[in-house]
Amino acid sequence: METYTTDAINIKTYPLSENDNIVVMFSKEKGLIRGIAKGVKRPKSKLGARMQTLVCNTLMLNKKQNLDIIKEASALNPFNKLRYDLEKLTMALYIVEIINTFCAAENLDEDQNKVIYELLYKTLNNIQNSKNNTEVVLSAIKFQLKFMNEAGFGLELQRCLVCSKETNDDVLLSLKTGGIVCIQCAFEHVQYIKLNRKIKDFLNTLSKAKIDEPTRYDNLVNEKVAETCFNLLKKYIEVISNKKSKTFKVMEATKVS
Ligand SMILES: [Zn+2]
């Protein structure tokens, strides 16, 4: 029987039978994989809590034609601090939802899988260690920008899409074409969002920075600006994937006001 080992982060689980679950994971070597966690719902299951969403494990799997069987799991990082804070948990679930949406259809190579795995792992770590909501949102913005770059849908934030010139003025952003245009180049029939030059610079800096390195903006940005930028990128990702985020829909529905 062919077996393989990999590190993977659980991104979704759903029931297969009375005792078994299917776990969707993002693995370091193979990208998005699905495995059967046999007997996981029994009280004395060996896999147990390690198969919960957002846990990162080193796994041993048996290769099968359709769904691989998860034989062993040892937790590398349970990301426990994400679970006791609704804002952190919501954001983490939103992040893995994006991974699930984009990586299921894409045929990524091994190097791309490794980059995305690192990005996911470090983002979950950043969110887990955030000291306030602004830091949570900032971590998510960095992920949104960098993940879209990796997925081939990076936003052009430096040069005008029409004339290719760099500008220090306020610009217009088109979500459909994925980039900025200068005021002079704007088309009448296109829907644009006004982008203040400072916000443009902020997003541009974040998209180029390393995911685990602070930027000069991290201590300057306030919650409102961070939220606005996050929602803008969320909208962009929804336009590109043609799919609304379920995570926030569910959270909105359960909010007690
Ligand atoms: Zn232009």
PDB file of C-alpha atoms and ligand atoms in Angstrom:
ATOM      1  CA  MET A   1       0.000   0.000   0.000  1.00  0.00           C
ATOM      2  CA  GLU A   2       1.341   3.391  -0.952  1.00  0.00           C
ATOM      3  CA  THR A   3       1.684   5.810   1.940  1.00  0.00           C
ATOM      4  CA  TYR A   4       2.974   9.349   2.121  1.00  0.00           C
ATOM      5  CA  THR A   5       3.632  11.968   4.772  1.00  0.00           C
ATOM      6  CA  THR A   6       3.021  15.684   4.590  1.00  0.00           C
ATOM      7  CA  ASP A   7       2.385  18.717   6.769  1.00  0.00           C
ATOM      8  CA  ALA A   8      -1.116  20.079   6.290  1.00  0.00           C
ATOM      9  CA  ILE A   9      -3.565  22.573   7.757  1.00  0.00           C
ATOM     10  CA  ASN A  10      -7.197  21.489   8.096  1.00  0.00           C
ATOM     11  CA  ILE A  11      -9.430  23.906   6.292  1.00  0.00           C
ATOM     12  CA  LYS A  12     -12.824  22.215   6.323  1.00  0.00           C
ATOM     13  CA  THR A  13     -14.477  19.025   7.571  1.00  0.00           C
ATOM     14  CA  TYR A  14     -17.741  17.379   6.694  1.00  0.00           C
ATOM     15  CA  PRO A  15     -19.435  14.129   7.700  1.00  0.00           C
ATOM     16  CA  LEU A  16     -19.040  10.992   5.609  1.00  0.00           C
ATOM     17  CA  SER A  17     -20.797   8.492   7.864  1.00  0.00           C
ATOM     18  CA  GLU A  18     -21.770   7.971  11.490  1.00  0.00           C
ATOM     19  CA  ASN A  19     -18.154   7.824  12.676  1.00  0.00           C
ATOM     20  CA  ASP A  20     -16.095   9.125   9.784  1.00  0.00           C
ATOM     21  CA  ASN A  21     -15.402  12.615   8.496  1.00  0.00           C
ATOM     22  CA  ILE A  22     -13.877  13.938   5.319  1.00  0.00           C
ATOM     23  CA  VAL A  23     -11.197  16.517   6.005  1.00  0.00           C
ATOM     24  CA  VAL A  24     -10.116  19.050   3.388  1.00  0.00           C
ATOM     25  CA  MET A  25      -6.539  20.147   4.045  1.00  0.00           C
ATOM     26  CA  PHE A  26      -3.941  22.369   2.493  1.00  0.00           C
ATOM     27  CA  SER A  27      -0.689  20.440   2.428  1.00  0.00           C
ATOM     28  CA  LYS A  28       2.837  21.709   1.987  1.00  0.00           C
ATOM     29  CA  GLU A  29       3.729  19.362  -0.876  1.00  0.00           C
ATOM     30  CA  LYS A  30       0.470  18.595  -2.650  1.00  0.00           C
ATOM     31  CA  GLY A  31      -1.664  21.650  -2.046  1.00  0.00           C
ATOM     32  CA  LEU A  32      -5.333  20.970  -1.479  1.00  0.00           C
ATOM     33  CA  ILE A  33      -5.993  17.343  -0.454  1.00  0.00           C
ATOM     34  CA  ARG A  34      -8.962  15.465   0.938  1.00  0.00           C
ATOM     35  CA  GLY A  35      -8.722  12.558   3.360  1.00  0.00           C
ATOM     36  CA  ILE A  36     -11.013  10.301   5.339  1.00  0.00           C
ATOM     37  CA  ALA A  37     -10.608  10.509   9.101  1.00  0.00           C
ATOM     38  CA  LYS A  38     -11.919   7.082  10.104  1.00  0.00           C
ATOM     39  CA  GLY A  39     -13.601   6.748  13.473  1.00  0.00           C
ATOM     40  CA  VAL A  40     -12.888  10.381  14.284  1.00  0.00           C
ATOM     41  CA  LYS A  41     -16.274  10.817  15.938  1.00  0.00           C
ATOM     42  CA  ARG A  42     -15.738   7.935  18.364  1.00  0.00           C
ATOM     43  CA  PRO A  43     -14.845   9.077  21.900  1.00  0.00           C
ATOM     44  CA  LYS A  44     -11.514   7.227  21.903  1.00  0.00           C
ATOM     45  CA  SER A  45     -10.443   8.146  18.393  1.00  0.00           C
ATOM     46  CA  LYS A  46      -6.690   8.394  17.876  1.00  0.00           C
ATOM     47  CA  LEU A  47      -7.182  11.305  15.467  1.00  0.00           C
ATOM     48  CA  GLY A  48      -9.765  13.193  17.530  1.00  0.00           C
ATOM     49  CA  ALA A  49      -9.130  16.908  18.058  1.00  0.00           C
ATOM     50  CA  ARG A  50      -6.273  16.952  15.580  1.00  0.00           C
ATOM     51  CA  MET A  51      -8.832  16.735  12.771  1.00  0.00           C
ATOM     52  CA  GLN A  52     -10.596  19.974  13.760  1.00  0.00           C
ATOM     53  CA  THR A  53     -10.568  22.886  11.350  1.00  0.00           C
ATOM     54  CA  LEU A  54      -7.429  25.111  11.526  1.00  0.00           C
ATOM     55  CA  VAL A  55      -5.184  22.505  13.210  1.00  0.00           C
ATOM     56  CA  CYS A  56      -1.818  21.981  11.515  1.00  0.00           C
ATOM     57  CA  ASN A  57      -0.514  18.395  11.571  1.00  0.00           C
ATOM     58  CA  THR A  58       2.186  16.159  10.235  1.00  0.00           C
ATOM     59  CA  LEU A  59       0.167  13.389   8.603  1.00  0.00           C
ATOM     60  CA  MET A  60       0.633   9.913   7.278  1.00  0.00           C
ATOM     61  CA  LEU A  61      -1.884   8.951   4.620  1.00  0.00           C
ATOM     62  CA  ASN A  62      -2.676   5.844   2.607  1.00  0.00           C
ATOM     63  CA  LYS A  63      -3.047   6.653  -1.040  1.00  0.00           C
ATOM     64  CA  LYS A  64      -6.392   5.551  -2.506  1.00  0.00           C
ATOM     65  CA  GLN A  65      -7.984   6.083  -5.848  1.00  0.00           C
ATOM     66  CA  ASN A  66     -10.476   8.706  -4.687  1.00  0.00           C
ATOM     67  CA  LEU A  67     -10.014   9.770  -1.095  1.00  0.00           C
ATOM     68  CA  ASP A  68      -6.829   9.038   0.827  1.00  0.00           C
ATOM     69  CA  ILE A  69      -7.092   7.573   4.323  1.00  0.00           C
ATOM     70  CA  ILE A  70      -5.542   9.520   7.194  1.00  0.00           C
ATOM     71  CA  LYS A  71      -3.576   6.954   9.205  1.00  0.00           C
ATOM     72  CA  GLU A  72      -1.702   9.119  11.691  1.00  0.00           C
ATOM     73  CA  ALA A  73      -1.662  12.761  12.720  1.00  0.00           C
ATOM     74  CA  SER A  74       0.605  14.580  15.123  1.00  0.00           C
ATOM     75  CA  ALA A  75      -0.189  18.209  15.835  1.00  0.00           C
ATOM     76  CA  LEU A  76       2.430  20.757  14.799  1.00  0.00           C
ATOM     77  CA  ASN A  77       0.348  23.763  15.793  1.00  0.00           C
ATOM     78  CA  PRO A  78      -3.261  23.539  17.019  1.00  0.00           C
ATOM     79  CA  PHE A  79      -3.683  27.348  16.685  1.00  0.00           C
ATOM     80  CA  ASN A  80      -5.679  27.238  19.908  1.00  0.00           C
ATOM     81  CA  LYS A  81      -5.617  30.988  20.522  1.00  0.00           C
ATOM     82  CA  LEU A  82      -7.665  31.432  17.348  1.00  0.00           C
ATOM     83  CA  ARG A  83     -10.579  29.541  18.790  1.00  0.00           C
ATOM     84  CA  TYR A  84     -11.413  31.631  21.838  1.00  0.00           C
ATOM     85  CA  ASP A  85     -11.812  34.967  20.108  1.00  0.00           C
ATOM     86  CA  LEU A  86     -14.695  35.446  17.669  1.00  0.00           C
ATOM     87  CA  GLU A  87     -12.935  38.108  15.582  1.00  0.00           C
ATOM     88  CA  LYS A  88      -9.807  35.985  15.194  1.00  0.00           C
ATOM     89  CA  LEU A  89     -11.793  32.838  14.479  1.00  0.00           C
ATOM     90  CA  THR A  90     -13.978  34.545  11.864  1.00  0.00           C
ATOM     91  CA  MET A  91     -10.936  35.964  10.097  1.00  0.00           C
ATOM     92  CA  ALA A  92      -9.098  32.617  10.154  1.00  0.00           C
ATOM     93  CA  LEU A  93     -12.152  30.873   8.684  1.00  0.00           C
ATOM     94  CA  TYR A  94     -12.385  33.540   5.997  1.00  0.00           C
ATOM     95  CA  ILE A  95      -8.708  32.961   5.093  1.00  0.00           C
ATOM     96  CA  VAL A  96      -9.129  29.193   4.713  1.00  0.00           C
ATOM     97  CA  GLU A  97     -12.306  29.779   2.716  1.00  0.00           C
ATOM     98  CA  ILE A  98     -10.257  31.763   0.174  1.00  0.00           C
ATOM     99  CA  ILE A  99      -7.700  28.941  -0.003  1.00  0.00           C
ATOM    100  CA  ASN A 100     -10.492  26.436  -0.603  1.00  0.00           C
ATOM    101  CA  THR A 101     -12.099  28.583  -3.292  1.00  0.00           C
ATOM    102  CA  PHE A 102      -8.964  29.275  -5.321  1.00  0.00           C
ATOM    103  CA  CYS A 103      -6.824  26.202  -4.797  1.00  0.00           C
ATOM    104  CA  ALA A 104      -9.515  23.629  -5.641  1.00  0.00           C
ATOM    105  CA  ALA A 105      -9.679  24.653  -9.272  1.00  0.00           C
ATOM    106  CA  GLU A 106      -6.043  25.621  -9.794  1.00  0.00           C
ATOM    107  CA  ASN A 107      -3.348  23.165 -10.701  1.00  0.00           C
ATOM    108  CA  LEU A 108      -0.509  24.598  -8.717  1.00  0.00           C
ATOM    109  CA  ASP A 109       3.002  23.206  -8.867  1.00  0.00           C
ATOM    110  CA  GLU A 110       4.982  22.064  -5.839  1.00  0.00           C
ATOM    111  CA  ASP A 111       6.814  25.361  -5.392  1.00  0.00           C
ATOM    112  CA  GLN A 112       3.570  27.357  -5.480  1.00  0.00           C
ATOM    113  CA  ASN A 113       2.000  24.977  -2.966  1.00  0.00           C
ATOM    114  CA  LYS A 114       4.916  25.532  -0.589  1.00  0.00           C
ATOM    115  CA  VAL A 115       4.661  29.306  -0.898  1.00  0.00           C
ATOM    116  CA  ILE A 116       0.906  29.264  -0.253  1.00  0.00           C
ATOM    117  CA  TYR A 117       1.318  26.854   2.645  1.00  0.00           C
ATOM    118  CA  GLU A 118       3.865  29.183   4.285  1.00  0.00           C
ATOM    119  CA  LEU A 119       1.611  32.155   3.628  1.00  0.00           C
ATOM    120  CA  LEU A 120      -1.359  30.393   5.216  1.00  0.00           C
ATOM    121  CA  TYR A 121       0.627  29.137   8.201  1.00  0.00           C
ATOM    122  CA  LYS A 122       2.193  32.519   8.921  1.00  0.00           C
ATOM    123  CA  THR A 123      -1.108  34.348   8.471  1.00  0.00           C
ATOM    124  CA  LEU A 124      -2.851  32.082  10.978  1.00  0.00           C
ATOM    125  CA  ASN A 125       0.054  32.677  13.332  1.00  0.00           C
ATOM    126  CA  ASN A 126      -0.154  36.459  12.816  1.00  0.00           C
ATOM    127  CA  ILE A 127      -3.900  36.445  13.489  1.00  0.00           C
ATOM    128  CA  GLN A 128      -3.450  34.224  16.533  1.00  0.00           C
ATOM    129  CA  ASN A 129      -0.837  36.589  18.003  1.00  0.00           C
ATOM    130  CA  SER A 130      -2.673  39.831  17.198  1.00  0.00           C
ATOM    131  CA  LYS A 131      -3.185  42.114  20.173  1.00  0.00           C
ATOM    132  CA  ASN A 132      -6.254  43.924  18.843  1.00  0.00           C
ATOM    133  CA  ASN A 133      -8.735  43.915  15.979  1.00  0.00           C
ATOM    134  CA  THR A 134      -6.662  46.299  13.837  1.00  0.00           C
ATOM    135  CA  GLU A 135      -3.784  43.809  13.911  1.00  0.00           C
ATOM    136  CA  VAL A 136      -6.167  40.987  12.972  1.00  0.00           C
ATOM    137  CA  VAL A 137      -7.443  42.966   9.989  1.00  0.00           C
ATOM    138  CA  LEU A 138      -3.913  44.007   8.952  1.00  0.00           C
ATOM    139  CA  SER A 139      -2.802  40.364   8.935  1.00  0.00           C
ATOM    140  CA  ALA A 140      -5.775  39.543   6.709  1.00  0.00           C
ATOM    141  CA  ILE A 141      -5.021  42.420   4.305  1.00  0.00           C
ATOM    142  CA  LYS A 142      -1.438  41.191   3.918  1.00  0.00           C
ATOM    143  CA  PHE A 143      -2.774  37.725   3.159  1.00  0.00           C
ATOM    144  CA  GLN A 144      -5.365  39.004   0.658  1.00  0.00           C
ATOM    145  CA  LEU A 145      -2.737  40.967  -1.275  1.00  0.00           C
ATOM    146  CA  LYS A 146      -0.032  38.311  -1.239  1.00  0.00           C
ATOM    147  CA  PHE A 147      -2.347  35.392  -1.927  1.00  0.00           C
ATOM    148  CA  MET A 148      -3.870  37.118  -4.933  1.00  0.00           C
ATOM    149  CA  ASN A 149      -0.343  37.782  -6.217  1.00  0.00           C
ATOM    150  CA  GLU A 150       0.448  34.064  -5.907  1.00  0.00           C
ATOM    151  CA  ALA A 151      -2.851  33.022  -7.487  1.00  0.00           C
ATOM    152  CA  GLY A 152      -2.098  35.188 -10.530  1.00  0.00           C
ATOM    153  CA  PHE A 153      -4.621  37.907  -9.733  1.00  0.00           C
ATOM    154  CA  GLY A 154      -2.355  40.442  -8.090  1.00  0.00           C
ATOM    155  CA  LEU A 155      -3.729  43.977  -7.969  1.00  0.00           C
ATOM    156  CA  GLU A 156      -1.681  46.507  -9.944  1.00  0.00           C
ATOM    157  CA  LEU A 157      -1.207  49.298  -7.414  1.00  0.00           C
ATOM    158  CA  GLN A 158       1.861  51.053  -8.722  1.00  0.00           C
ATOM    159  CA  ARG A 159       1.321  51.914 -12.386  1.00  0.00           C
ATOM    160  CA  CYS A 160      -1.719  53.075 -14.304  1.00  0.00           C
ATOM    161  CA  LEU A 161      -3.164  50.149 -16.268  1.00  0.00           C
ATOM    162  CA  VAL A 162      -3.668  52.372 -19.316  1.00  0.00           C
ATOM    163  CA  CYS A 163      -0.581  54.617 -19.612  1.00  0.00           C
ATOM    164  CA  SER A 164       1.797  52.617 -17.343  1.00  0.00           C
ATOM    165  CA  LYS A 165       2.896  55.774 -15.563  1.00  0.00           C
ATOM    166  CA  GLU A 166       3.538  55.908 -11.834  1.00  0.00           C
ATOM    167  CA  THR A 167       1.710  58.684 -10.092  1.00  0.00           C
ATOM    168  CA  ASN A 168       1.767  60.301  -6.677  1.00  0.00           C
ATOM    169  CA  ASP A 169      -1.789  61.580  -7.024  1.00  0.00           C
ATOM    170  CA  ASP A 170      -5.064  60.048  -5.955  1.00  0.00           C
ATOM    171  CA  VAL A 171      -6.098  57.342  -8.422  1.00  0.00           C
ATOM    172  CA  LEU A 172      -9.094  55.265  -9.453  1.00  0.00           C
ATOM    173  CA  LEU A 173      -9.294  51.542  -8.873  1.00  0.00           C
ATOM    174  CA  SER A 174     -11.178  49.114 -11.047  1.00  0.00           C
ATOM    175  CA  LEU A 175     -11.963  45.791  -9.407  1.00  0.00           C
ATOM    176  CA  LYS A 176     -12.897  44.172 -12.712  1.00  0.00           C
ATOM    177  CA  THR A 177      -9.545  44.894 -14.354  1.00  0.00           C
ATOM    178  CA  GLY A 178      -7.582  44.509 -11.126  1.00  0.00           C
ATOM    179  CA  GLY A 179      -5.641  47.723 -10.917  1.00  0.00           C
ATOM    180  CA  ILE A 180      -5.403  51.472 -10.803  1.00  0.00           C
ATOM    181  CA  VAL A 181      -5.761  54.086 -13.515  1.00  0.00           C
ATOM    182  CA  CYS A 182      -4.820  57.727 -13.239  1.00  0.00           C
ATOM    183  CA  ILE A 183      -7.571  60.327 -13.379  1.00  0.00           C
ATOM    184  CA  GLN A 184      -6.559  61.356 -16.947  1.00  0.00           C
ATOM    185  CA  CYS A 185      -6.868  57.788 -18.260  1.00  0.00           C
ATOM    186  CA  ALA A 186     -10.250  56.934 -16.719  1.00  0.00           C
ATOM    187  CA  PHE A 187     -12.947  55.609 -19.043  1.00  0.00           C
ATOM    188  CA  GLU A 188     -16.448  56.914 -18.690  1.00  0.00           C
ATOM    189  CA  HIS A 189     -18.242  53.577 -18.784  1.00  0.00           C
ATOM    190  CA  VAL A 190     -16.051  51.815 -16.206  1.00  0.00           C
ATOM    191  CA  GLN A 191     -16.974  51.678 -12.532  1.00  0.00           C
ATOM    192  CA  TYR A 192     -14.133  52.930 -10.365  1.00  0.00           C
ATOM    193  CA  ILE A 193     -13.455  53.287  -6.692  1.00  0.00           C
ATOM    194  CA  LYS A 194     -11.594  56.413  -5.622  1.00  0.00           C
ATOM    195  CA  LEU A 195      -8.278  55.542  -4.027  1.00  0.00           C
ATOM    196  CA  ASN A 196      -6.517  58.150  -1.956  1.00  0.00           C
ATOM    197  CA  ARG A 197      -2.761  58.224  -2.705  1.00  0.00           C
ATOM    198  CA  LYS A 198      -1.927  57.361   0.911  1.00  0.00           C
ATOM    199  CA  ILE A 199      -4.189  54.296   0.821  1.00  0.00           C
ATOM    200  CA  LYS A 200      -2.647  53.277  -2.512  1.00  0.00           C
ATOM    201  CA  ASP A 201       0.823  53.579  -0.988  1.00  0.00           C
ATOM    202  CA  PHE A 202      -0.287  51.648   2.094  1.00  0.00           C
ATOM    203  CA  LEU A 203      -1.667  48.744   0.031  1.00  0.00           C
ATOM    204  CA  ASN A 204       1.329  48.777  -2.282  1.00  0.00           C
ATOM    205  CA  THR A 205       3.748  48.585   0.649  1.00  0.00           C
ATOM    206  CA  LEU A 206       1.823  45.745   2.280  1.00  0.00           C
ATOM    207  CA  SER A 207       1.637  43.749  -0.919  1.00  0.00           C
ATOM    208  CA  LYS A 208       5.446  43.851  -1.263  1.00  0.00           C
ATOM    209  CA  ALA A 209       6.370  43.269   2.380  1.00  0.00           C
ATOM    210  CA  LYS A 210       7.122  39.837   3.789  1.00  0.00           C
ATOM    211  CA  ILE A 211       4.144  38.286   5.533  1.00  0.00           C
ATOM    212  CA  ASP A 212       5.919  37.970   8.890  1.00  0.00           C
ATOM    213  CA  GLU A 213       7.719  41.295   8.832  1.00  0.00           C
ATOM    214  CA  PRO A 214       6.097  44.457  10.175  1.00  0.00           C
ATOM    215  CA  THR A 215       5.759  47.408   7.792  1.00  0.00           C
ATOM    216  CA  ARG A 216       6.100  51.111   8.576  1.00  0.00           C
ATOM    217  CA  TYR A 217       2.310  51.300   8.431  1.00  0.00           C
ATOM    218  CA  ASP A 218       1.577  48.677  11.073  1.00  0.00           C
ATOM    219  CA  ASN A 219       1.598  51.158  13.941  1.00  0.00           C
ATOM    220  CA  LEU A 220       0.164  54.061  11.984  1.00  0.00           C
ATOM    221  CA  VAL A 221      -3.004  52.644  10.514  1.00  0.00           C
ATOM    222  CA  ASN A 222      -6.246  52.909  12.454  1.00  0.00           C
ATOM    223  CA  GLU A 223      -9.052  50.371  12.618  1.00  0.00           C
ATOM    224  CA  LYS A 224     -11.357  52.269  10.263  1.00  0.00           C
ATOM    225  CA  VAL A 225      -8.797  52.529   7.453  1.00  0.00           C
ATOM    226  CA  ALA A 226      -7.803  48.888   7.931  1.00  0.00           C
ATOM    227  CA  GLU A 227     -11.460  47.778   7.780  1.00  0.00           C
ATOM    228  CA  THR A 228     -12.073  49.850   4.637  1.00  0.00           C
ATOM    229  CA  CYS A 229      -9.068  48.344   2.860  1.00  0.00           C
ATOM    230  CA  PHE A 230      -9.989  44.854   3.995  1.00  0.00           C
ATOM    231  CA  ASN A 231     -13.529  45.214   2.639  1.00  0.00           C
ATOM    232  CA  LEU A 232     -12.219  46.576  -0.640  1.00  0.00           C
ATOM    233  CA  LEU A 233      -9.964  43.543  -1.100  1.00  0.00           C
ATOM    234  CA  LYS A 234     -12.721  41.208   0.040  1.00  0.00           C
ATOM    235  CA  LYS A 235     -14.918  42.671  -2.684  1.00  0.00           C
ATOM    236  CA  TYR A 236     -12.099  42.279  -5.238  1.00  0.00           C
ATOM    237  CA  ILE A 237     -11.676  38.603  -4.315  1.00  0.00           C
ATOM    238  CA  GLU A 238     -15.440  38.091  -4.608  1.00  0.00           C
ATOM    239  CA  VAL A 239     -15.421  39.676  -8.075  1.00  0.00           C
ATOM    240  CA  ILE A 240     -12.507  37.509  -9.244  1.00  0.00           C
ATOM    241  CA  SER A 241     -13.903  34.261  -7.800  1.00  0.00           C
ATOM    242  CA  ASN A 242     -17.503  35.178  -8.637  1.00  0.00           C
ATOM    243  CA  LYS A 243     -18.444  33.960  -5.181  1.00  0.00           C
ATOM    244  CA  LYS A 244     -19.556  35.706  -2.004  1.00  0.00           C
ATOM    245  CA  SER A 245     -17.777  34.870   1.224  1.00  0.00           C
ATOM    246  CA  LYS A 246     -19.861  32.472   3.294  1.00  0.00           C
ATOM    247  CA  THR A 247     -17.913  33.045   6.488  1.00  0.00           C
ATOM    248  CA  PHE A 248     -19.071  36.615   6.924  1.00  0.00           C
ATOM    249  CA  LYS A 249     -22.632  35.784   5.889  1.00  0.00           C
ATOM    250  CA  VAL A 250     -22.842  33.201   8.674  1.00  0.00           C
ATOM    251  CA  MET A 251     -21.246  35.528  11.212  1.00  0.00           C
ATOM    252  CA  GLU A 252     -23.590  38.376  10.314  1.00  0.00           C
ATOM    253  CA  ALA A 253     -26.578  36.074  10.697  1.00  0.00           C
ATOM    254  CA  THR A 254     -25.515  34.947  14.180  1.00  0.00           C
ATOM    255  CA  LYS A 255     -24.614  38.411  15.473  1.00  0.00           C
ATOM    256  CA  VAL A 256     -26.645  39.536  18.443  1.00  0.00           C
ATOM    257  CA  SER A 257     -27.315  43.244  18.257  1.00  0.00           C
TER     258      SER A 257
HETATM  259 ZN    ZN B   1      -2.825  56.696 -16.930  1.00  0.00          ZN
END
